[in-house]
Amino acid sequence: MSSRQDVPRAAAQRLSLYLRQLQGYQRAGRSTVSSHELAGGLRLTDAQVRRDLAYFGQFGLPGVGYKVDRLIASLRRILGTDRGWSTAIVGVGNLGSALARYRGFEEQGFRVAALFDSDPRRVGQVAGGMAIRPMGELAETVRREAVRLGIITVPAEHAQEVADRLVAAGVRGILNFAPASVAVPASVALCSVDLALQLEQLSFLVLDAQRERRRGGTSPGVPPEVSGDGRETEAD
Amino acid sequence: MSSRQDVPRAAAQRLSLYLRQLQGYQRAGRSTVSSHELAGGLRLTDAQVRRDLAYFGQFGLPGVGYKVDRLIASLRRILGTDRGWSTAIVGVGNLGSALARYRGFEEQGFRVAALFDSDPRRVGQVAGGMAIRPMGELAETVRREAVRLGIITVPAEHAQEVADRLVAAGVRGILNFAPASVAVPASVALCSVDLALQLEQLSFLVLDAQRERRRGGTSPGVPPEVSGDGRETEAD
DNA sequence: TAGATTGTTAATCGATTAACAATC
DNA sequence: TAGATTGTTAATCGATTAACAATC
């Protein structure tokens, strides 16, 4: 569990999907689940589920499956959501203020501890029950509130500059929503979400399926799979 | 360009990243760019850029590189953002209303044509300059406005039901923001974005780096790479 | 021409899957 | 015990990279 070998990045990403699925089973009152069931809803194979989990330890019982509660607890520990993480949102426009109010974050153990904006007209206003602070207070607030993750929701042209300031202030990870690529030191983790990019992938997939149909082929140009976070399922 | 072979899903995803990067070069006034440069900002290799593009055609000039304007046009055509796509947002809470006002969508050729909510108190209100309609009008509106993509921003427990209605109404693709896995027929494209999941990945990466440091190892448990949409870069 | 950079091939690397002994 | 399901090994599959002839 602690002295792990190399974990494929893709496997690490699927851990979150397993957790979400398990939380659903938990709400449904299930106490046990098999790798086959867990895989089903996510369009994965049972072997992949077992393999992914095996990178981190032995969680199942042969002949029985996985205890839902226990596996949730284990995954939360692995992912780090068993502890509280304080975050700060920089850029309180449309998206920033929506994220400030988003309930899904605290459900998973994340707390939005502070909001920042460079626009003096926004500073002092309230979003999600919090006052918006000026950028000048970033470093001090990050320290005082023990903020470890920064969320960037500023226009693309300011993303790098904001990332630099967050890094200088000492955050350990950055979630970037600006449609720009951002560079950070290797010691800081970075995830990016480009919302328009998701729609682009969608239109690509739609067109691709169309082209496919036109060609009358059965084998698709792009396997109809994963995109975004990889959560995808089909029926019918 | 039209009779393509099998394209790895990952390659298709990187196309959007190339487009974003190229749009930056275009704004900067660059007329030509090499695979090496294009790869640089995205922490990819030049070979990968050339390979990815080669799945779709020949866009470069040996000895010269790629014409920025032309490659942008080609990528937009491949991704489908050279034509207009009408979208509908279902669930006009925090996130839904932020997306209704998000400028980044139309910048890439997407138009939010309608908003829907099941809450009678929201119906009739305005978000992003549009009136919120009742769910009962979904099918008719999708047809009238030629909506081809649906965006789901309802609570997890209603995601599947909304997806079913969107599919029944005839959308060709769905972008799901609800933290639940959703099943759609194979004829409908699906991308999912789970915002809390992105923070989970971030906390995982932060912890992983920490564990790594503690072990004093140089080789990381998880290669410090990709997550979210794969846009990631590091410097230093 | 010399220098640069493409598109593509072949070799490498990594991730997924099938299969099964071990276990409840 | 018989049936189910795990963790893990070995085989397969797919994606990335290095290298280079072709081209501007």
Coordinates of C-alpha atoms (C1' of nucleotides) in Angstrom, one line a residue:
Chain A
M1 CA 0.0 0.0 0.0
S2 CA 2.8 2.4 0.7
S3 CA 5.8 1.1 -1.3
R4 CA 4.1 1.1 -4.7
Q5 CA 5.5 0.4 -8.0
D6 CA 5.0 2.7 -11.0
V7 CA 1.3 3.5 -11.5
P8 CA 0.1 4.3 -15.0
R9 CA -1.4 7.8 -15.0
A10 CA -4.5 6.4 -16.6
A11 CA -5.0 4.1 -13.7
A12 CA -4.7 6.9 -11.2
Q13 CA -7.4 8.8 -13.1
R14 CA -9.7 5.8 -13.0
L15 CA -9.5 5.6 -9.2
S16 CA -11.6 8.7 -9.0
L17 CA -14.2 7.1 -11.3
Y18 CA -14.3 4.0 -9.1
L19 CA -14.8 6.2 -6.1
R20 CA -17.7 8.0 -7.7
Q21 CA -19.3 4.7 -8.7
L22 CA -18.8 3.3 -5.2
Q23 CA -20.4 6.3 -3.6
G24 CA -23.4 5.6 -5.8
Y25 CA -23.5 2.0 -4.5
Q26 CA -23.1 3.2 -1.0
R27 CA -26.1 5.5 -1.3
A28 CA -28.0 2.6 -2.8
G29 CA -27.3 0.6 0.4
R30 CA -25.0 -2.0 -1.2
S31 CA -22.3 -3.4 1.1
T32 CA -20.3 -5.4 -1.3
V33 CA -19.5 -5.0 -5.0
S34 CA -17.5 -7.2 -7.5
S35 CA -14.9 -5.9 -9.9
H36 CA -17.3 -7.0 -12.6
E37 CA -20.1 -4.7 -11.4
L38 CA -17.8 -1.8 -10.7
A39 CA -16.5 -2.1 -14.3
G40 CA -19.9 -2.4 -15.8
G41 CA -21.1 1.1 -15.2
L42 CA -17.9 2.5 -16.5
R43 CA -17.5 0.4 -19.6
L44 CA -14.3 -1.1 -18.3
T45 CA -13.4 -4.7 -17.8
D46 CA -13.3 -6.4 -14.5
A47 CA -9.6 -7.3 -15.1
Q48 CA -8.8 -3.6 -15.4
V49 CA -10.6 -2.7 -12.2
R50 CA -8.7 -5.4 -10.3
R51 CA -5.4 -4.4 -11.9
D52 CA -5.9 -0.7 -11.1
L53 CA -6.7 -1.4 -7.5
A54 CA -3.8 -3.8 -7.2
Y55 CA -1.3 -1.0 -7.9
F56 CA -2.3 0.3 -4.5
G57 CA -2.9 -2.8 -2.4
Q58 CA -5.2 -5.7 -1.8
F59 CA -8.7 -4.5 -1.1
G60 CA -10.9 -7.4 -2.1
L61 CA -12.0 -10.7 -0.8
P62 CA -11.8 -13.7 -3.2
G63 CA -15.2 -15.1 -3.7
V64 CA -16.9 -12.0 -2.2
G65 CA -15.7 -8.9 -3.9
Y66 CA -15.0 -5.5 -2.3
K67 CA -16.6 -4.1 0.8
V68 CA -18.1 -0.8 -0.4
D69 CA -17.4 1.2 2.7
R70 CA -13.9 -0.1 3.1
L71 CA -13.0 0.5 -0.5
I72 CA -14.4 4.0 -0.4
A73 CA -12.3 4.7 2.6
S74 CA -9.2 3.3 1.0
L75 CA -9.7 5.2 -2.2
R76 CA -10.2 8.4 -0.4
R77 CA -7.0 7.9 1.5
I78 CA -5.1 7.2 -1.7
L79 CA -6.6 10.2 -3.5
G80 CA -6.1 12.4 -0.5
T81 CA -9.8 13.3 0.0
D82 CA -9.8 11.8 3.5
R83 CA -8.2 15.0 4.7
G84 CA -9.3 18.5 4.1
W85 CA -7.8 20.5 1.3
S86 CA -8.0 24.3 1.3
T87 CA -8.3 25.9 -2.1
A88 CA -8.2 29.5 -3.4
I89 CA -10.0 30.6 -6.6
V90 CA -8.3 33.3 -8.6
G91 CA -10.5 35.2 -11.0
V92 CA -14.1 35.5 -9.8
G93 CA -15.9 36.0 -13.1
N94 CA -18.6 33.7 -14.4
L95 CA -16.9 30.5 -13.9
G96 CA -15.0 31.4 -10.8
S97 CA -18.1 32.5 -8.9
A98 CA -19.9 29.4 -10.0
L99 CA -17.1 27.3 -8.6
A100 CA -17.0 29.3 -5.4
R101 CA -20.6 28.1 -4.9
Y102 CA -20.3 24.6 -6.2
R103 CA -21.3 22.1 -3.6
G104 CA -19.6 19.2 -5.3
F105 CA -16.2 20.3 -4.1
E106 CA -16.8 20.2 -0.3
E107 CA -18.7 16.9 -0.8
Q108 CA -15.3 15.4 -1.7
G109 CA -13.4 17.2 1.0
F110 CA -12.3 20.4 -0.7
R111 CA -12.9 23.8 0.9
V112 CA -12.8 27.0 -1.0
A113 CA -11.0 29.2 1.5
A114 CA -10.5 32.4 -0.4
L115 CA -11.3 34.3 -3.6
F116 CA -9.1 36.7 -5.5
D117 CA -9.6 39.1 -8.3
S118 CA -7.5 41.8 -9.9
D119 CA -10.5 43.9 -10.8
P120 CA -11.0 46.6 -8.1
R121 CA -14.7 46.7 -8.8
R122 CA -15.0 43.0 -7.8
V123 CA -12.8 43.3 -4.7
G124 CA -14.9 43.5 -1.6
Q125 CA -17.9 41.9 -3.2
V126 CA -19.2 38.6 -2.0
A127 CA -19.4 35.3 -3.9
G128 CA -20.4 32.0 -2.3
G129 CA -20.5 33.7 1.1
M130 CA -16.9 34.9 0.8
A131 CA -15.4 38.4 0.2
I132 CA -13.3 38.8 -2.9
R133 CA -9.8 39.9 -2.0
P134 CA -7.3 41.9 -4.0
M135 CA -4.4 40.0 -5.6
G136 CA -2.0 41.8 -3.2
E137 CA -3.3 39.6 -0.3
L138 CA -2.7 36.4 -2.1
A139 CA 0.6 35.3 -0.6
E140 CA -0.4 36.2 2.9
T141 CA -3.8 34.6 2.7
V142 CA -2.4 31.4 1.2
R143 CA -0.1 31.1 4.2
R144 CA -2.7 32.0 6.8
E145 CA -5.4 29.8 5.5
A146 CA -3.0 27.0 4.6
V147 CA -4.2 27.0 1.0
R148 CA -2.6 24.1 -0.8
L149 CA -4.5 24.1 -4.1
G150 CA -5.1 27.1 -6.5
I151 CA -7.9 27.3 -9.0
I152 CA -7.3 29.6 -12.0
T153 CA -10.4 31.0 -13.6
V154 CA -8.9 34.1 -15.2
P155 CA -8.7 34.9 -19.0
A156 CA -6.1 32.9 -20.9
E157 CA -3.7 35.9 -21.2
H158 CA -3.3 36.1 -17.5
A159 CA -3.2 32.4 -16.7
Q160 CA 0.6 32.1 -16.6
E161 CA 1.1 35.2 -14.5
V162 CA -1.5 34.0 -11.9
A163 CA 0.1 30.5 -11.9
D164 CA 3.5 32.1 -11.1
R165 CA 2.0 34.0 -8.2
L166 CA 0.2 31.0 -6.8
V167 CA 3.5 29.0 -7.0
A168 CA 5.4 31.8 -5.4
A169 CA 2.7 31.9 -2.6
G170 CA 3.4 28.2 -2.0
V171 CA 0.5 26.2 -3.3
R172 CA 1.2 22.6 -4.1
G173 CA -1.2 22.1 -7.0
I174 CA -3.0 24.2 -9.6
L175 CA -6.3 23.5 -11.4
N176 CA -6.3 25.6 -14.5
F177 CA -9.5 26.5 -16.3
A178 CA -8.0 29.1 -18.6
P179 CA -7.7 27.9 -22.2
A180 CA -4.0 28.3 -22.3
S181 CA -1.1 26.1 -21.4
V182 CA 0.6 27.0 -18.2
A183 CA 4.1 26.0 -17.0
V184 CA 4.8 25.3 -13.4
P185 CA 7.9 23.9 -11.5
A186 CA 8.0 20.1 -11.3
S187 CA 7.3 20.3 -7.6
V188 CA 3.8 21.7 -8.2
A189 CA 1.1 19.5 -9.6
L190 CA -1.0 20.8 -12.5
C191 CA -4.4 19.7 -13.9
S192 CA -6.1 21.6 -16.7
V193 CA -9.7 21.7 -17.8
D194 CA -10.6 23.5 -21.0
L195 CA -14.3 23.6 -21.2
A196 CA -14.5 24.6 -24.9
L197 CA -12.1 21.8 -25.6
Q198 CA -14.6 19.4 -24.3
L199 CA -17.2 20.6 -26.7
E200 CA -14.6 20.4 -29.5
Q201 CA -14.0 16.8 -28.7
L202 CA -17.8 16.2 -28.7
S203 CA -18.2 17.8 -32.1
F204 CA -15.3 15.8 -33.4
L205 CA -16.8 12.6 -32.2
V206 CA -20.2 13.5 -33.7
L207 CA -18.6 14.2 -37.0
D208 CA -16.5 11.1 -36.9
A209 CA -19.5 8.9 -36.3
Q210 CA -21.2 10.6 -39.2
R211 CA -18.3 10.1 -41.5
E212 CA -18.2 6.5 -40.4
R213 CA -21.8 6.0 -41.1
R214 CA -21.4 7.6 -44.5
R215 CA -18.5 5.2 -45.3
G216 CA -20.9 2.5 -44.2
G217 CA -18.1 1.0 -42.1
T218 CA -18.6 -0.9 -39.0
S219 CA -15.2 -0.2 -37.5
P220 CA -15.0 3.4 -36.4
G221 CA -12.2 5.8 -37.2
V222 CA -11.9 6.6 -33.5
P223 CA -13.0 3.9 -31.0
P224 CA -16.1 5.3 -29.4
E225 CA -14.6 5.7 -26.0
V226 CA -13.3 7.9 -23.4
S227 CA -12.9 11.7 -23.5
G228 CA -12.9 14.3 -20.8
D229 CA -12.4 12.3 -17.6
G230 CA -12.9 9.0 -19.2
R231 CA -16.3 8.4 -17.8
E232 CA -18.3 7.1 -20.6
T233 CA -20.9 4.4 -21.0
E234 CA -23.2 3.3 -23.6
A235 CA -26.3 1.2 -23.8
D236 CA -28.7 0.2 -26.5
Chain B
M1 CA -7.9 13.5 -45.1
S2 CA -11.2 11.8 -45.6
S3 CA -10.4 8.1 -45.8
R4 CA -8.6 7.9 -42.5
Q5 CA -7.2 4.9 -40.7
D6 CA -7.8 4.3 -37.0
V7 CA -7.0 7.3 -34.9
P8 CA -6.0 6.8 -31.3
R9 CA -8.5 8.5 -29.0
A10 CA -5.6 10.3 -27.3
A11 CA -4.4 11.7 -30.6
A12 CA -7.9 13.1 -31.3
Q13 CA -7.8 14.8 -27.9
R14 CA -4.4 16.4 -28.6
L15 CA -5.8 18.0 -31.7
S16 CA -7.7 20.4 -29.6
L17 CA -4.6 21.3 -27.7
Y18 CA -2.7 22.0 -30.9
L19 CA -5.5 24.2 -32.0
R20 CA -5.4 26.2 -28.8
Q21 CA -1.7 26.6 -29.0
L22 CA -1.9 27.6 -32.7
Q23 CA -4.5 30.2 -31.9
G24 CA -2.0 31.7 -29.5
Y25 CA 0.7 31.8 -32.2
Q26 CA -1.8 33.4 -34.5
R27 CA -2.6 36.1 -32.0
A28 CA 1.2 36.6 -31.6
G29 CA 1.4 37.2 -35.3
R30 CA 3.4 34.1 -36.2
S31 CA 2.8 32.8 -39.7
T32 CA 4.7 29.5 -39.5
V33 CA 5.4 27.0 -36.7
S34 CA 7.4 23.8 -36.5
S35 CA 6.4 20.6 -34.9
H36 CA 9.1 21.2 -32.4
E37 CA 7.7 24.5 -31.3
L38 CA 4.2 23.3 -31.2
A39 CA 5.2 20.3 -29.1
G40 CA 7.3 22.5 -26.7
G41 CA 4.6 24.4 -25.0
L42 CA 2.6 21.2 -24.5
R43 CA 5.4 19.0 -23.2
L44 CA 5.1 16.7 -26.1
T45 CA 7.6 15.6 -28.6
D46 CA 7.9 16.9 -32.1
A47 CA 7.4 13.3 -33.4
Q48 CA 4.2 13.0 -31.7
V49 CA 2.8 16.2 -33.1
R50 CA 3.8 15.1 -36.6
R51 CA 2.4 11.7 -36.1
D52 CA -0.9 13.0 -34.7
L53 CA -1.4 15.4 -37.6
A54 CA -0.5 12.7 -40.1
Y55 CA -3.5 10.7 -39.1
F56 CA -5.6 13.4 -40.8
G57 CA -3.5 14.4 -43.7
Q58 CA -0.4 16.2 -44.8
F59 CA -0.4 19.8 -43.5
G60 CA 3.3 20.7 -43.3
L61 CA 6.0 21.8 -45.6
P62 CA 9.4 20.0 -45.2
G63 CA 12.0 22.5 -44.3
V64 CA 9.4 25.1 -43.3
G65 CA 7.0 23.8 -40.8
Y66 CA 3.2 24.4 -40.7
K67 CA 1.4 27.5 -41.8
V68 CA -0.4 28.7 -38.7
D69 CA -3.5 30.0 -40.5
R70 CA -3.9 27.0 -42.7
L71 CA -3.3 24.5 -39.9
I72 CA -5.8 26.3 -37.7
A73 CA -8.4 26.1 -40.5
S74 CA -7.6 22.4 -41.1
L75 CA -7.9 21.5 -37.4
R76 CA -11.2 23.4 -37.1
R77 CA -12.6 21.5 -40.0
I78 CA -11.5 18.2 -38.5
L79 CA -12.8 19.1 -35.1
G80 CA -16.0 20.5 -36.5
T81 CA -15.7 24.0 -35.2
D82 CA -15.6 25.5 -38.6
R83 CA -19.4 25.2 -38.6
G84 CA -21.8 26.4 -36.0
W85 CA -23.0 24.0 -33.3
S86 CA -26.1 24.8 -31.4
T87 CA -26.2 23.6 -27.8
A88 CA -28.8 23.4 -25.0
I89 CA -28.0 23.6 -21.3
V90 CA -30.2 21.5 -19.0
G91 CA -30.0 22.5 -15.4
V92 CA -29.5 26.2 -14.8
G93 CA -28.0 26.3 -11.3
N94 CA -24.6 27.6 -10.5
L95 CA -22.6 25.9 -13.1
G96 CA -25.3 25.9 -15.8
S97 CA -25.8 29.6 -15.6
A98 CA -22.0 30.2 -15.6
L99 CA -21.7 28.1 -18.8
A100 CA -24.7 30.0 -20.3
R101 CA -22.6 33.2 -20.0
Y102 CA -19.2 31.6 -20.8
R103 CA -17.6 33.4 -23.7
G104 CA -15.1 30.7 -24.5
F105 CA -17.8 28.5 -26.1
E106 CA -18.8 30.9 -28.9
E107 CA -15.2 31.8 -29.5
Q108 CA -14.8 28.2 -30.7
G109 CA -18.0 28.1 -32.7
F110 CA -20.5 26.9 -30.2
R111 CA -23.8 28.7 -29.6
V112 CA -25.9 28.2 -26.5
A113 CA -29.4 28.2 -28.0
A114 CA -31.6 27.3 -25.1
L115 CA -31.7 26.8 -21.4
F116 CA -33.9 24.3 -19.5
D117 CA -34.7 23.7 -15.9
S118 CA -37.2 21.5 -14.1
D119 CA -37.6 24.0 -11.3
P120 CA -40.7 26.1 -11.9
R121 CA -39.2 28.9 -9.9
R122 CA -36.4 29.1 -12.4
V123 CA -38.5 28.8 -15.5
G124 CA -39.0 32.2 -17.1
Q125 CA -36.0 33.7 -15.5
V126 CA -33.2 34.9 -17.6
A127 CA -29.5 33.7 -17.7
G128 CA -26.9 34.8 -20.1
G129 CA -29.6 36.8 -22.0
M130 CA -31.8 33.8 -22.5
A131 CA -35.1 32.8 -20.9
I132 CA -35.1 29.5 -19.0
R133 CA -37.6 27.1 -20.4
P134 CA -39.5 24.2 -18.8
M135 CA -38.4 20.7 -19.6
G136 CA -41.6 20.1 -21.4
E137 CA -40.4 22.3 -24.2
L138 CA -37.1 20.4 -24.7
A139 CA -38.0 18.2 -27.6
E140 CA -39.7 20.9 -29.6
T141 CA -37.0 23.5 -29.0
V142 CA -34.2 21.0 -29.9
R143 CA -35.9 20.5 -33.2
R144 CA -36.8 24.1 -33.9
E145 CA -33.3 25.4 -33.0
A146 CA -31.5 22.5 -34.5
V147 CA -29.7 21.8 -31.3
R148 CA -27.2 19.1 -31.8
L149 CA -25.3 19.0 -28.5
G150 CA -26.8 18.9 -25.0
I151 CA -25.0 20.0 -21.8
I152 CA -26.0 18.4 -18.6
T153 CA -25.6 20.5 -15.4
V154 CA -28.2 18.9 -13.1
P155 CA -27.6 17.0 -9.9
A156 CA -26.1 13.5 -10.3
E157 CA -29.3 11.8 -9.5
H158 CA -31.1 13.3 -12.5
A159 CA -28.3 13.0 -15.0
Q160 CA -29.4 9.8 -16.6
E161 CA -33.0 10.9 -16.9
V162 CA -32.0 14.1 -18.6
A163 CA -29.6 12.3 -20.9
D164 CA -32.5 10.0 -21.9
R165 CA -34.6 13.0 -22.7
L166 CA -31.9 14.7 -24.7
V167 CA -31.3 11.6 -26.7
A168 CA -35.0 11.2 -27.3
A169 CA -35.1 14.8 -28.5
G170 CA -32.4 14.0 -31.1
V171 CA -29.2 15.5 -29.9
R172 CA -26.1 14.0 -31.4
G173 CA -23.7 14.5 -28.4
I174 CA -23.9 15.1 -24.7
L175 CA -21.4 16.9 -22.4
N176 CA -22.1 15.7 -18.9
F177 CA -21.0 17.7 -15.9
A178 CA -22.9 15.7 -13.3
P179 CA -20.7 13.5 -11.2
A180 CA -22.4 10.3 -12.3
S181 CA -21.9 7.9 -15.1
V182 CA -24.4 8.2 -17.8
A183 CA -25.3 5.7 -20.5
V184 CA -26.3 6.7 -24.0
P185 CA -26.9 4.8 -27.3
A186 CA -23.8 4.2 -29.4
S187 CA -25.1 6.7 -31.9
V188 CA -24.7 9.5 -29.5
A189 CA -21.3 10.9 -28.5
L190 CA -20.6 11.5 -24.8
C191 CA -18.0 13.5 -22.9
S192 CA -18.0 13.9 -19.2
V193 CA -16.3 16.4 -17.0
D194 CA -16.4 15.9 -13.3
L195 CA -15.0 19.0 -11.6
A196 CA -14.5 17.5 -8.2
L197 CA -12.7 14.6 -9.9
Q198 CA -10.1 17.1 -11.2
L199 CA -9.4 18.3 -7.7
E200 CA -9.1 14.7 -6.6
Q201 CA -6.5 14.1 -9.2
L202 CA -4.7 17.1 -8.1
S203 CA -4.6 16.1 -4.5
F204 CA -3.5 12.6 -5.5
L205 CA -0.7 14.1 -7.5
V206 CA 0.4 16.3 -4.7
L207 CA 0.4 13.4 -2.2
D208 CA 2.1 11.2 -4.6
A209 CA 4.9 13.8 -5.1
Q210 CA 5.1 14.1 -1.3
R211 CA 5.4 10.3 -0.8
E212 CA 8.0 10.3 -3.5
R213 CA 10.1 12.9 -1.8
R214 CA 9.8 11.0 1.5
R215 CA 11.0 7.8 -0.1
G216 CA 13.8 10.0 -1.4
G217 CA 13.3 8.5 -4.9
T218 CA 14.0 10.2 -8.1
S219 CA 11.6 8.1 -10.2
P220 CA 8.1 9.0 -9.4
G221 CA 5.3 6.6 -8.5
V222 CA 3.2 8.2 -11.2
P223 CA 4.9 10.0 -14.0
P224 CA 4.2 13.7 -13.5
E225 CA 2.1 14.2 -16.5
V226 CA -1.2 14.6 -18.0
S227 CA -4.5 14.8 -16.3
G228 CA -7.7 16.6 -17.1
D229 CA -7.5 17.3 -20.7
G230 CA -3.9 16.4 -20.9
R231 CA -2.7 20.0 -21.2
E232 CA 0.2 20.1 -18.9
T233 CA 3.6 21.7 -18.9
E234 CA 6.4 22.2 -16.5
A235 CA 9.3 24.4 -16.4
D236 CA 12.2 24.9 -13.9
Chain C
dT1 C1' 23.8 24.2 -52.3
dA2 C1' 23.3 23.7 -47.1
dG3 C1' 20.1 23.8 -43.4
dA4 C1' 15.7 22.7 -41.8
dT5 C1' 11.9 20.1 -41.2
dT6 C1' 8.5 17.2 -42.8
dG7 C1' 5.9 12.4 -43.2
dT8 C1' 6.6 7.7 -42.2
dT9 C1' 8.9 3.4 -41.0
dA10 C1' 10.5 0.2 -37.6
dA11 C1' 11.8 -0.4 -32.8
dT12 C1' 10.5 0.5 -28.2
dC13 C1' 7.8 1.1 -24.7
dG14 C1' 3.7 0.8 -21.8
dA15 C1' -1.0 -0.5 -20.9
dT16 C1' -4.8 -3.8 -21.3
dT17 C1' -6.6 -8.3 -21.3
dA18 C1' -7.2 -13.3 -20.7
dA19 C1' -6.4 -16.9 -17.9
dC20 C1' -5.9 -19.2 -13.7
dA21 C1' -4.2 -20.7 -9.1
dA22 C1' -5.4 -19.2 -4.6
dT23 C1' -9.0 -18.1 -1.5
dC24 C1' -13.2 -17.2 0.7
Chain D
dT1 C1' -18.1 -28.9 -0.9
dA2 C1' -19.4 -26.0 -5.1
dG3 C1' -19.5 -21.4 -6.7
dA4 C1' -17.7 -17.1 -6.9
dT5 C1' -14.3 -13.8 -7.2
dT6 C1' -9.9 -12.2 -6.1
dG7 C1' -4.7 -10.9 -7.2
dT8 C1' -1.3 -11.7 -10.5
dT9 C1' 1.2 -13.7 -14.4
dA10 C1' 2.1 -14.0 -19.3
dA11 C1' 0.5 -12.7 -23.8
dT12 C1' -1.6 -9.2 -26.6
dC13 C1' -2.4 -5.1 -28.1
dG14 C1' -1.7 -0.2 -28.9
dA15 C1' 0.7 4.1 -28.6
dT16 C1' 5.1 6.6 -28.5
dT17 C1' 9.6 7.5 -30.0
dA18 C1' 13.8 7.5 -32.8
dA19 C1' 15.6 7.7 -37.0
dC20 C1' 15.9 8.9 -41.7
dA21 C1' 14.9 9.5 -46.7
dA22 C1' 12.3 12.9 -49.1
dT23 C1' 11.5 17.7 -49.7
dC24 C1' 11.5 22.6 -49.5

